[in-house]
């Protein structure tokens, strides 16, 4: 499926070169998913889940942070990091996932499309050295929210933002997290326009506590 229609219906404008890169990305996902059943997302929804939603998230996050670098924890097949890198054009992205199969495909896509600011790392997040810190950390979840945030807190800069993607909200979960480093700062509602419906997706925003 081409991505121009989904981008246009969500009022997203990006360079033609970036559209071409993301179109190749989507075609690769559709092809590999048809062979190996890599993701539960249908071919019809892939452009929205893997491209539109991350770019809408980037548009909202740009009001909160101008990231020098971004860590995508549990990136899978590059979601949300690949599409976000098309919006944050001066940001270096580190995409981490423990699956050899997923990261192998992701590296192939990154190389073919010459996404030079993306590095793909095959590793469990708990095995990644935390000497390097990041302005922005994103994740679609690598387990329970509290554990995801505990990992993220190890990598976030003092002025950084942690954004966790959620399909549904559970206030008893996200507002009650206890962490000595970070605090909950709000929810962003991403309204994604599909062909026949509007779907809400959410970003849970966390910031670093002042000393």
JSON list of C-alpha atoms in Angstrom, two decimals:
[
{"chain": "A", "resi": 1, "resn": "UNK", "atom": "CA", "xyz": [0.00, 0.00, 0.00]},
{"chain": "A", "resi": 2, "resn": "UNK", "atom": "CA", "xyz": [1.32, 3.44, -0.88]},
{"chain": "A", "resi": 3, "resn": "UNK", "atom": "CA", "xyz": [1.73, 5.88, 1.98]},
{"chain": "A", "resi": 4, "resn": "UNK", "atom": "CA", "xyz": [0.87, 9.17, 0.22]},
{"chain": "A", "resi": 5, "resn": "UNK", "atom": "CA", "xyz": [-2.86, 8.77, 0.91]},
{"chain": "A", "resi": 6, "resn": "UNK", "atom": "CA", "xyz": [-2.47, 8.00, 4.63]},
{"chain": "A", "resi": 7, "resn": "UNK", "atom": "CA", "xyz": [-0.02, 10.91, 5.02]},
{"chain": "A", "resi": 8, "resn": "UNK", "atom": "CA", "xyz": [-2.34, 13.33, 3.21]},
{"chain": "A", "resi": 9, "resn": "UNK", "atom": "CA", "xyz": [-5.44, 12.31, 5.16]},
{"chain": "A", "resi": 10, "resn": "UNK", "atom": "CA", "xyz": [-3.54, 12.98, 8.39]},
{"chain": "A", "resi": 11, "resn": "UNK", "atom": "CA", "xyz": [-2.22, 16.35, 7.15]},
{"chain": "A", "resi": 12, "resn": "UNK", "atom": "CA", "xyz": [1.40, 15.23, 7.22]},
{"chain": "A", "resi": 13, "resn": "UNK", "atom": "CA", "xyz": [3.81, 16.89, 4.82]},
{"chain": "A", "resi": 14, "resn": "UNK", "atom": "CA", "xyz": [7.31, 15.49, 4.40]},
{"chain": "A", "resi": 15, "resn": "UNK", "atom": "CA", "xyz": [9.92, 15.57, 1.64]},
{"chain": "A", "resi": 16, "resn": "UNK", "atom": "CA", "xyz": [9.44, 13.41, -1.45]},
{"chain": "A", "resi": 17, "resn": "UNK", "atom": "CA", "xyz": [12.74, 11.65, -0.71]},
{"chain": "A", "resi": 18, "resn": "UNK", "atom": "CA", "xyz": [11.47, 10.70, 2.74]},
{"chain": "A", "resi": 19, "resn": "UNK", "atom": "CA", "xyz": [8.16, 9.51, 1.27]},
{"chain": "A", "resi": 20, "resn": "UNK", "atom": "CA", "xyz": [10.12, 7.26, -1.08]},
{"chain": "A", "resi": 21, "resn": "UNK", "atom": "CA", "xyz": [12.14, 5.84, 1.82]},
{"chain": "A", "resi": 22, "resn": "UNK", "atom": "CA", "xyz": [9.06, 5.19, 3.91]},
{"chain": "A", "resi": 23, "resn": "UNK", "atom": "CA", "xyz": [7.25, 3.66, 0.93]},
{"chain": "A", "resi": 24, "resn": "UNK", "atom": "CA", "xyz": [10.10, 1.18, 0.52]},
{"chain": "A", "resi": 25, "resn": "UNK", "atom": "CA", "xyz": [10.00, 0.50, 4.26]},
{"chain": "A", "resi": 26, "resn": "UNK", "atom": "CA", "xyz": [6.27, -0.27, 4.11]},
{"chain": "A", "resi": 27, "resn": "UNK", "atom": "CA", "xyz": [6.63, -2.48, 1.03]},
{"chain": "A", "resi": 28, "resn": "UNK", "atom": "CA", "xyz": [9.38, -4.50, 2.74]},
{"chain": "A", "resi": 29, "resn": "UNK", "atom": "CA", "xyz": [7.22, -4.95, 5.84]},
{"chain": "A", "resi": 30, "resn": "UNK", "atom": "CA", "xyz": [4.25, -6.06, 3.75]},
{"chain": "A", "resi": 31, "resn": "UNK", "atom": "CA", "xyz": [6.37, -8.52, 1.78]},
{"chain": "A", "resi": 32, "resn": "UNK", "atom": "CA", "xyz": [8.11, -10.08, 4.78]},
{"chain": "A", "resi": 33, "resn": "UNK", "atom": "CA", "xyz": [4.93, -10.13, 6.82]},
{"chain": "A", "resi": 34, "resn": "UNK", "atom": "CA", "xyz": [3.19, -12.04, 4.05]},
{"chain": "A", "resi": 35, "resn": "UNK", "atom": "CA", "xyz": [5.94, -14.68, 4.11]},
{"chain": "A", "resi": 36, "resn": "UNK", "atom": "CA", "xyz": [6.77, -14.94, 7.79]},
{"chain": "A", "resi": 37, "resn": "UNK", "atom": "CA", "xyz": [3.75, -13.43, 9.61]},
{"chain": "A", "resi": 38, "resn": "UNK", "atom": "CA", "xyz": [6.08, -11.04, 11.40]},
{"chain": "A", "resi": 39, "resn": "UNK", "atom": "CA", "xyz": [3.44, -8.75, 12.89]},
{"chain": "A", "resi": 40, "resn": "UNK", "atom": "CA", "xyz": [-0.25, -8.95, 13.76]},
{"chain": "A", "resi": 41, "resn": "UNK", "atom": "CA", "xyz": [-0.85, -5.61, 12.02]},
{"chain": "A", "resi": 42, "resn": "UNK", "atom": "CA", "xyz": [-2.75, -6.10, 8.75]},
{"chain": "A", "resi": 43, "resn": "UNK", "atom": "CA", "xyz": [-1.28, -4.92, 5.45]},
{"chain": "A", "resi": 44, "resn": "UNK", "atom": "CA", "xyz": [-4.01, -2.27, 5.27]},
{"chain": "A", "resi": 45, "resn": "UNK", "atom": "CA", "xyz": [-3.02, -0.84, 8.65]},
{"chain": "A", "resi": 46, "resn": "UNK", "atom": "CA", "xyz": [0.79, -1.00, 8.32]},
{"chain": "A", "resi": 47, "resn": "UNK", "atom": "CA", "xyz": [1.16, 2.54, 6.85]},
{"chain": "A", "resi": 48, "resn": "UNK", "atom": "CA", "xyz": [-0.89, 3.98, 9.70]},
{"chain": "A", "resi": 49, "resn": "UNK", "atom": "CA", "xyz": [0.75, 2.05, 12.54]},
{"chain": "A", "resi": 50, "resn": "UNK", "atom": "CA", "xyz": [4.35, 2.17, 11.27]},
{"chain": "A", "resi": 51, "resn": "UNK", "atom": "CA", "xyz": [4.40, 5.59, 9.59]},
{"chain": "A", "resi": 52, "resn": "UNK", "atom": "CA", "xyz": [1.47, 7.90, 10.35]},
{"chain": "A", "resi": 53, "resn": "UNK", "atom": "CA", "xyz": [1.25, 7.31, 14.09]},
{"chain": "A", "resi": 54, "resn": "UNK", "atom": "CA", "xyz": [5.01, 7.77, 14.75]},
{"chain": "A", "resi": 55, "resn": "UNK", "atom": "CA", "xyz": [5.11, 10.99, 12.69]},
{"chain": "A", "resi": 56, "resn": "UNK", "atom": "CA", "xyz": [2.06, 12.40, 14.49]},
{"chain": "A", "resi": 57, "resn": "UNK", "atom": "CA", "xyz": [3.85, 11.53, 17.73]},
{"chain": "A", "resi": 58, "resn": "UNK", "atom": "CA", "xyz": [6.97, 13.34, 16.52]},
{"chain": "A", "resi": 59, "resn": "UNK", "atom": "CA", "xyz": [4.93, 16.44, 15.71]},
{"chain": "A", "resi": 60, "resn": "UNK", "atom": "CA", "xyz": [3.62, 16.52, 19.28]},
{"chain": "A", "resi": 61, "resn": "UNK", "atom": "CA", "xyz": [6.96, 15.68, 20.89]},
{"chain": "A", "resi": 62, "resn": "UNK", "atom": "CA", "xyz": [8.73, 18.44, 18.95]},
{"chain": "A", "resi": 63, "resn": "UNK", "atom": "CA", "xyz": [6.85, 20.92, 21.16]},
{"chain": "A", "resi": 64, "resn": "UNK", "atom": "CA", "xyz": [8.48, 19.38, 24.22]},
{"chain": "A", "resi": 65, "resn": "UNK", "atom": "CA", "xyz": [12.01, 18.49, 23.11]},
{"chain": "A", "resi": 66, "resn": "UNK", "atom": "CA", "xyz": [14.52, 19.08, 20.32]},
{"chain": "A", "resi": 67, "resn": "UNK", "atom": "CA", "xyz": [16.40, 15.80, 20.56]},
{"chain": "A", "resi": 68, "resn": "UNK", "atom": "CA", "xyz": [20.04, 15.38, 19.70]},
{"chain": "A", "resi": 69, "resn": "UNK", "atom": "CA", "xyz": [19.59, 11.62, 20.00]},
{"chain": "A", "resi": 70, "resn": "UNK", "atom": "CA", "xyz": [16.74, 9.17, 20.52]},
{"chain": "A", "resi": 71, "resn": "UNK", "atom": "CA", "xyz": [16.59, 5.63, 21.89]},
{"chain": "A", "resi": 72, "resn": "UNK", "atom": "CA", "xyz": [13.84, 3.31, 20.65]},
{"chain": "A", "resi": 73, "resn": "UNK", "atom": "CA", "xyz": [13.54, 0.44, 23.13]},
{"chain": "A", "resi": 74, "resn": "UNK", "atom": "CA", "xyz": [12.09, -2.79, 21.77]},
{"chain": "A", "resi": 75, "resn": "UNK", "atom": "CA", "xyz": [11.82, -1.35, 18.28]},
{"chain": "A", "resi": 76, "resn": "UNK", "atom": "CA", "xyz": [10.71, -4.57, 16.59]},
{"chain": "A", "resi": 77, "resn": "UNK", "atom": "CA", "xyz": [10.65, -3.73, 12.89]},
{"chain": "A", "resi": 78, "resn": "UNK", "atom": "CA", "xyz": [11.55, -0.10, 13.49]},
{"chain": "A", "resi": 79, "resn": "UNK", "atom": "CA", "xyz": [8.38, 1.16, 15.09]},
{"chain": "A", "resi": 80, "resn": "UNK", "atom": "CA", "xyz": [8.34, 4.00, 15.99]},
{"chain": "A", "resi": 81, "resn": "UNK", "atom": "CA", "xyz": [11.98, 4.94, 15.36]},
{"chain": "A", "resi": 82, "resn": "UNK", "atom": "CA", "xyz": [12.19, 4.65, 11.56]},
{"chain": "A", "resi": 83, "resn": "UNK", "atom": "CA", "xyz": [9.33, 7.01, 10.74]},
{"chain": "A", "resi": 84, "resn": "UNK", "atom": "CA", "xyz": [10.26, 9.38, 13.57]},
{"chain": "A", "resi": 85, "resn": "UNK", "atom": "CA", "xyz": [13.70, 9.80, 12.03]},
{"chain": "A", "resi": 86, "resn": "UNK", "atom": "CA", "xyz": [12.05, 11.26, 8.92]},
{"chain": "A", "resi": 87, "resn": "UNK", "atom": "CA", "xyz": [10.62, 14.06, 11.08]},
{"chain": "A", "resi": 88, "resn": "UNK", "atom": "CA", "xyz": [13.53, 14.63, 13.47]},
{"chain": "A", "resi": 89, "resn": "UNK", "atom": "CA", "xyz": [16.03, 15.11, 10.66]},
{"chain": "A", "resi": 90, "resn": "UNK", "atom": "CA", "xyz": [18.97, 16.17, 12.86]},
{"chain": "A", "resi": 91, "resn": "UNK", "atom": "CA", "xyz": [18.52, 13.46, 15.48]},
{"chain": "A", "resi": 92, "resn": "UNK", "atom": "CA", "xyz": [20.60, 10.29, 15.77]},
{"chain": "A", "resi": 93, "resn": "UNK", "atom": "CA", "xyz": [18.49, 7.20, 16.46]},
{"chain": "A", "resi": 94, "resn": "UNK", "atom": "CA", "xyz": [19.49, 3.99, 18.23]},
{"chain": "A", "resi": 95, "resn": "UNK", "atom": "CA", "xyz": [16.94, 1.23, 17.60]},
{"chain": "A", "resi": 96, "resn": "UNK", "atom": "CA", "xyz": [17.30, -1.70, 20.01]},
{"chain": "A", "resi": 97, "resn": "UNK", "atom": "CA", "xyz": [15.60, -5.10, 19.89]},
{"chain": "A", "resi": 98, "resn": "UNK", "atom": "CA", "xyz": [16.58, -8.56, 21.08]},
{"chain": "A", "resi": 99, "resn": "UNK", "atom": "CA", "xyz": [15.20, -10.41, 18.02]},
{"chain": "A", "resi": 100, "resn": "UNK", "atom": "CA", "xyz": [17.82, -11.39, 15.45]},
{"chain": "A", "resi": 101, "resn": "UNK", "atom": "CA", "xyz": [15.15, -11.87, 12.77]},
{"chain": "A", "resi": 102, "resn": "UNK", "atom": "CA", "xyz": [13.62, -8.44, 13.29]},
{"chain": "A", "resi": 103, "resn": "UNK", "atom": "CA", "xyz": [16.89, -6.54, 13.51]},
{"chain": "A", "resi": 104, "resn": "UNK", "atom": "CA", "xyz": [18.28, -8.33, 10.44]},
{"chain": "A", "resi": 105, "resn": "UNK", "atom": "CA", "xyz": [15.35, -7.11, 8.35]},
{"chain": "A", "resi": 106, "resn": "UNK", "atom": "CA", "xyz": [15.59, -3.67, 9.89]},
{"chain": "A", "resi": 107, "resn": "UNK", "atom": "CA", "xyz": [19.29, -3.35, 9.07]},
{"chain": "A", "resi": 108, "resn": "UNK", "atom": "CA", "xyz": [18.59, -4.36, 5.49]},
{"chain": "A", "resi": 109, "resn": "UNK", "atom": "CA", "xyz": [15.94, -1.67, 5.16]},
{"chain": "A", "resi": 110, "resn": "UNK", "atom": "CA", "xyz": [18.14, 0.98, 6.79]},
{"chain": "A", "resi": 111, "resn": "UNK", "atom": "CA", "xyz": [21.01, 0.14, 4.43]},
{"chain": "A", "resi": 112, "resn": "UNK", "atom": "CA", "xyz": [18.87, 0.04, 1.29]},
{"chain": "A", "resi": 113, "resn": "UNK", "atom": "CA", "xyz": [17.19, 3.36, 2.03]},
{"chain": "A", "resi": 114, "resn": "UNK", "atom": "CA", "xyz": [20.41, 5.01, 3.27]},
{"chain": "A", "resi": 115, "resn": "UNK", "atom": "CA", "xyz": [18.93, 6.09, 6.59]},
{"chain": "A", "resi": 116, "resn": "UNK", "atom": "CA", "xyz": [22.31, 7.27, 7.81]},
{"chain": "A", "resi": 117, "resn": "UNK", "atom": "CA", "xyz": [21.21, 8.54, 11.22]},
{"chain": "A", "resi": 118, "resn": "UNK", "atom": "CA", "xyz": [19.80, 5.19, 12.33]},
{"chain": "A", "resi": 119, "resn": "UNK", "atom": "CA", "xyz": [21.83, 2.54, 14.15]},
{"chain": "A", "resi": 120, "resn": "UNK", "atom": "CA", "xyz": [20.26, -0.87, 14.78]},
{"chain": "A", "resi": 121, "resn": "UNK", "atom": "CA", "xyz": [21.44, -2.89, 17.78]},
{"chain": "A", "resi": 122, "resn": "UNK", "atom": "CA", "xyz": [20.54, -6.51, 18.52]},
{"chain": "A", "resi": 123, "resn": "UNK", "atom": "CA", "xyz": [20.39, -6.71, 22.30]},
{"chain": "A", "resi": 124, "resn": "UNK", "atom": "CA", "xyz": [18.14, -6.93, 25.29]},
{"chain": "A", "resi": 125, "resn": "UNK", "atom": "CA", "xyz": [17.77, -3.42, 26.68]},
{"chain": "A", "resi": 126, "resn": "UNK", "atom": "CA", "xyz": [19.09, -4.51, 30.08]},
{"chain": "A", "resi": 127, "resn": "UNK", "atom": "CA", "xyz": [22.35, -5.57, 28.40]},
{"chain": "A", "resi": 128, "resn": "UNK", "atom": "CA", "xyz": [22.95, -2.20, 26.71]},
{"chain": "A", "resi": 129, "resn": "UNK", "atom": "CA", "xyz": [25.62, -0.11, 28.50]},
{"chain": "A", "resi": 130, "resn": "UNK", "atom": "CA", "xyz": [23.97, 2.99, 29.98]},
{"chain": "A", "resi": 131, "resn": "UNK", "atom": "CA", "xyz": [26.94, 5.36, 29.77]},
{"chain": "A", "resi": 132, "resn": "UNK", "atom": "CA", "xyz": [25.30, 7.13, 26.82]},
{"chain": "A", "resi": 133, "resn": "UNK", "atom": "CA", "xyz": [22.27, 9.26, 27.64]},
{"chain": "A", "resi": 134, "resn": "UNK", "atom": "CA", "xyz": [19.41, 10.34, 25.38]},
{"chain": "A", "resi": 135, "resn": "UNK", "atom": "CA", "xyz": [17.21, 13.43, 25.05]},
{"chain": "A", "resi": 136, "resn": "UNK", "atom": "CA", "xyz": [14.27, 11.33, 23.91]},
{"chain": "A", "resi": 137, "resn": "UNK", "atom": "CA", "xyz": [13.38, 7.73, 24.68]},
{"chain": "A", "resi": 138, "resn": "UNK", "atom": "CA", "xyz": [10.42, 6.03, 22.99]},
{"chain": "A", "resi": 139, "resn": "UNK", "atom": "CA", "xyz": [8.92, 2.59, 23.28]},
{"chain": "A", "resi": 140, "resn": "UNK", "atom": "CA", "xyz": [5.82, 0.63, 22.43]},
{"chain": "A", "resi": 141, "resn": "UNK", "atom": "CA", "xyz": [6.45, -1.42, 25.53]},
{"chain": "A", "resi": 142, "resn": "UNK", "atom": "CA", "xyz": [8.87, -4.20, 26.39]},
{"chain": "A", "resi": 143, "resn": "UNK", "atom": "CA", "xyz": [6.77, -5.67, 29.15]},
{"chain": "A", "resi": 144, "resn": "UNK", "atom": "CA", "xyz": [4.95, -4.07, 32.09]},
{"chain": "A", "resi": 145, "resn": "UNK", "atom": "CA", "xyz": [4.95, -0.26, 32.02]},
{"chain": "A", "resi": 146, "resn": "UNK", "atom": "CA", "xyz": [6.83, 0.07, 35.32]},
{"chain": "A", "resi": 147, "resn": "UNK", "atom": "CA", "xyz": [9.65, -2.15, 34.07]},
{"chain": "A", "resi": 148, "resn": "UNK", "atom": "CA", "xyz": [9.82, -0.27, 30.75]},
{"chain": "A", "resi": 149, "resn": "UNK", "atom": "CA", "xyz": [10.15, 3.01, 32.64]},
{"chain": "A", "resi": 150, "resn": "UNK", "atom": "CA", "xyz": [12.79, 1.60, 34.97]},
{"chain": "A", "resi": 151, "resn": "UNK", "atom": "CA", "xyz": [14.90, 0.72, 31.93]},
{"chain": "A", "resi": 152, "resn": "UNK", "atom": "CA", "xyz": [14.26, 4.10, 30.29]},
{"chain": "A", "resi": 153, "resn": "UNK", "atom": "CA", "xyz": [15.26, 5.97, 33.45]},
{"chain": "A", "resi": 154, "resn": "UNK", "atom": "CA", "xyz": [18.76, 4.50, 33.11]},
{"chain": "A", "resi": 155, "resn": "UNK", "atom": "CA", "xyz": [19.27, 6.18, 29.73]},
{"chain": "A", "resi": 156, "resn": "UNK", "atom": "CA", "xyz": [17.45, 9.52, 29.86]},
{"chain": "A", "resi": 157, "resn": "UNK", "atom": "CA", "xyz": [19.29, 12.83, 30.09]},
{"chain": "A", "resi": 158, "resn": "UNK", "atom": "CA", "xyz": [18.47, 15.31, 32.86]},
{"chain": "A", "resi": 159, "resn": "UNK", "atom": "CA", "xyz": [16.36, 17.41, 30.49]},
{"chain": "A", "resi": 160, "resn": "UNK", "atom": "CA", "xyz": [15.04, 14.45, 28.54]},
{"chain": "A", "resi": 161, "resn": "UNK", "atom": "CA", "xyz": [11.61, 13.07, 27.73]},
{"chain": "A", "resi": 162, "resn": "UNK", "atom": "CA", "xyz": [10.33, 9.49, 27.87]},
{"chain": "A", "resi": 163, "resn": "UNK", "atom": "CA", "xyz": [7.33, 8.76, 25.64]},
{"chain": "A", "resi": 164, "resn": "UNK", "atom": "CA", "xyz": [5.52, 5.43, 25.85]},
{"chain": "A", "resi": 165, "resn": "UNK", "atom": "CA", "xyz": [3.07, 4.52, 23.07]},
{"chain": "A", "resi": 166, "resn": "UNK", "atom": "CA", "xyz": [-0.26, 3.03, 24.19]},
{"chain": "A", "resi": 167, "resn": "UNK", "atom": "CA", "xyz": [-3.30, 1.82, 22.26]},
{"chain": "A", "resi": 168, "resn": "UNK", "atom": "CA", "xyz": [-5.51, 2.16, 25.34]},
{"chain": "A", "resi": 169, "resn": "UNK", "atom": "CA", "xyz": [-5.32, 4.13, 28.55]},
{"chain": "A", "resi": 170, "resn": "UNK", "atom": "CA", "xyz": [-5.32, 2.77, 32.08]},
{"chain": "A", "resi": 171, "resn": "UNK", "atom": "CA", "xyz": [-4.91, 5.60, 34.56]},
{"chain": "A", "resi": 172, "resn": "UNK", "atom": "CA", "xyz": [-4.40, 3.19, 37.45]},
{"chain": "A", "resi": 173, "resn": "UNK", "atom": "CA", "xyz": [-1.32, 1.96, 35.61]},
{"chain": "A", "resi": 174, "resn": "UNK", "atom": "CA", "xyz": [0.38, 5.07, 34.22]},
{"chain": "A", "resi": 175, "resn": "UNK", "atom": "CA", "xyz": [-0.25, 7.61, 36.97]},
{"chain": "A", "resi": 176, "resn": "UNK", "atom": "CA", "xyz": [0.73, 5.38, 39.89]},
{"chain": "A", "resi": 177, "resn": "UNK", "atom": "CA", "xyz": [4.25, 4.51, 38.75]},
{"chain": "A", "resi": 178, "resn": "UNK", "atom": "CA", "xyz": [6.82, 5.08, 41.48]},
{"chain": "A", "resi": 179, "resn": "UNK", "atom": "CA", "xyz": [10.31, 5.87, 40.25]},
{"chain": "A", "resi": 180, "resn": "UNK", "atom": "CA", "xyz": [13.00, 7.93, 41.97]},
{"chain": "A", "resi": 181, "resn": "UNK", "atom": "CA", "xyz": [14.25, 9.42, 38.69]},
{"chain": "A", "resi": 182, "resn": "UNK", "atom": "CA", "xyz": [11.18, 10.27, 36.61]},
{"chain": "A", "resi": 183, "resn": "UNK", "atom": "CA", "xyz": [7.61, 11.51, 37.05]},
{"chain": "A", "resi": 184, "resn": "UNK", "atom": "CA", "xyz": [4.42, 11.34, 34.97]},
{"chain": "A", "resi": 185, "resn": "UNK", "atom": "CA", "xyz": [3.79, 14.57, 33.04]},
{"chain": "A", "resi": 186, "resn": "UNK", "atom": "CA", "xyz": [0.64, 13.91, 31.01]},
{"chain": "A", "resi": 187, "resn": "UNK", "atom": "CA", "xyz": [-1.00, 12.15, 28.08]},
{"chain": "A", "resi": 188, "resn": "UNK", "atom": "CA", "xyz": [-0.97, 13.13, 24.41]},
{"chain": "A", "resi": 189, "resn": "UNK", "atom": "CA", "xyz": [-3.92, 11.92, 22.33]},
{"chain": "A", "resi": 190, "resn": "UNK", "atom": "CA", "xyz": [-2.82, 11.08, 18.80]},
{"chain": "A", "resi": 191, "resn": "UNK", "atom": "CA", "xyz": [-5.90, 11.14, 16.56]},
{"chain": "A", "resi": 192, "resn": "UNK", "atom": "CA", "xyz": [-5.09, 8.94, 13.57]},
{"chain": "A", "resi": 193, "resn": "UNK", "atom": "CA", "xyz": [-7.38, 9.26, 10.54]},
{"chain": "A", "resi": 194, "resn": "UNK", "atom": "CA", "xyz": [-8.00, 5.89, 8.90]},
{"chain": "A", "resi": 195, "resn": "UNK", "atom": "CA", "xyz": [-10.00, 5.63, 5.63]},
{"chain": "A", "resi": 196, "resn": "UNK", "atom": "CA", "xyz": [-13.34, 5.33, 7.41]},
{"chain": "A", "resi": 197, "resn": "UNK", "atom": "CA", "xyz": [-12.69, 6.18, 11.05]},
{"chain": "A", "resi": 198, "resn": "UNK", "atom": "CA", "xyz": [-10.67, 8.21, 13.53]},
{"chain": "A", "resi": 199, "resn": "UNK", "atom": "CA", "xyz": [-8.65, 6.19, 16.04]},
{"chain": "A", "resi": 200, "resn": "UNK", "atom": "CA", "xyz": [-7.11, 7.51, 19.25]},
{"chain": "A", "resi": 201, "resn": "UNK", "atom": "CA", "xyz": [-3.62, 6.40, 20.17]},
{"chain": "A", "resi": 202, "resn": "UNK", "atom": "CA", "xyz": [-1.77, 7.75, 23.17]},
{"chain": "A", "resi": 203, "resn": "UNK", "atom": "CA", "xyz": [1.64, 8.89, 24.37]},
{"chain": "A", "resi": 204, "resn": "UNK", "atom": "CA", "xyz": [2.43, 8.72, 28.06]},
{"chain": "A", "resi": 205, "resn": "UNK", "atom": "CA", "xyz": [4.93, 11.48, 28.80]},
{"chain": "A", "resi": 206, "resn": "UNK", "atom": "CA", "xyz": [7.49, 11.24, 31.61]},
{"chain": "A", "resi": 207, "resn": "UNK", "atom": "CA", "xyz": [10.16, 13.73, 32.63]},
{"chain": "A", "resi": 208, "resn": "UNK", "atom": "CA", "xyz": [13.21, 13.65, 34.86]},
{"chain": "A", "resi": 209, "resn": "UNK", "atom": "CA", "xyz": [12.71, 14.87, 38.41]},
{"chain": "A", "resi": 210, "resn": "UNK", "atom": "CA", "xyz": [14.67, 17.94, 39.50]},
{"chain": "A", "resi": 211, "resn": "UNK", "atom": "CA", "xyz": [17.46, 17.16, 41.99]}
]
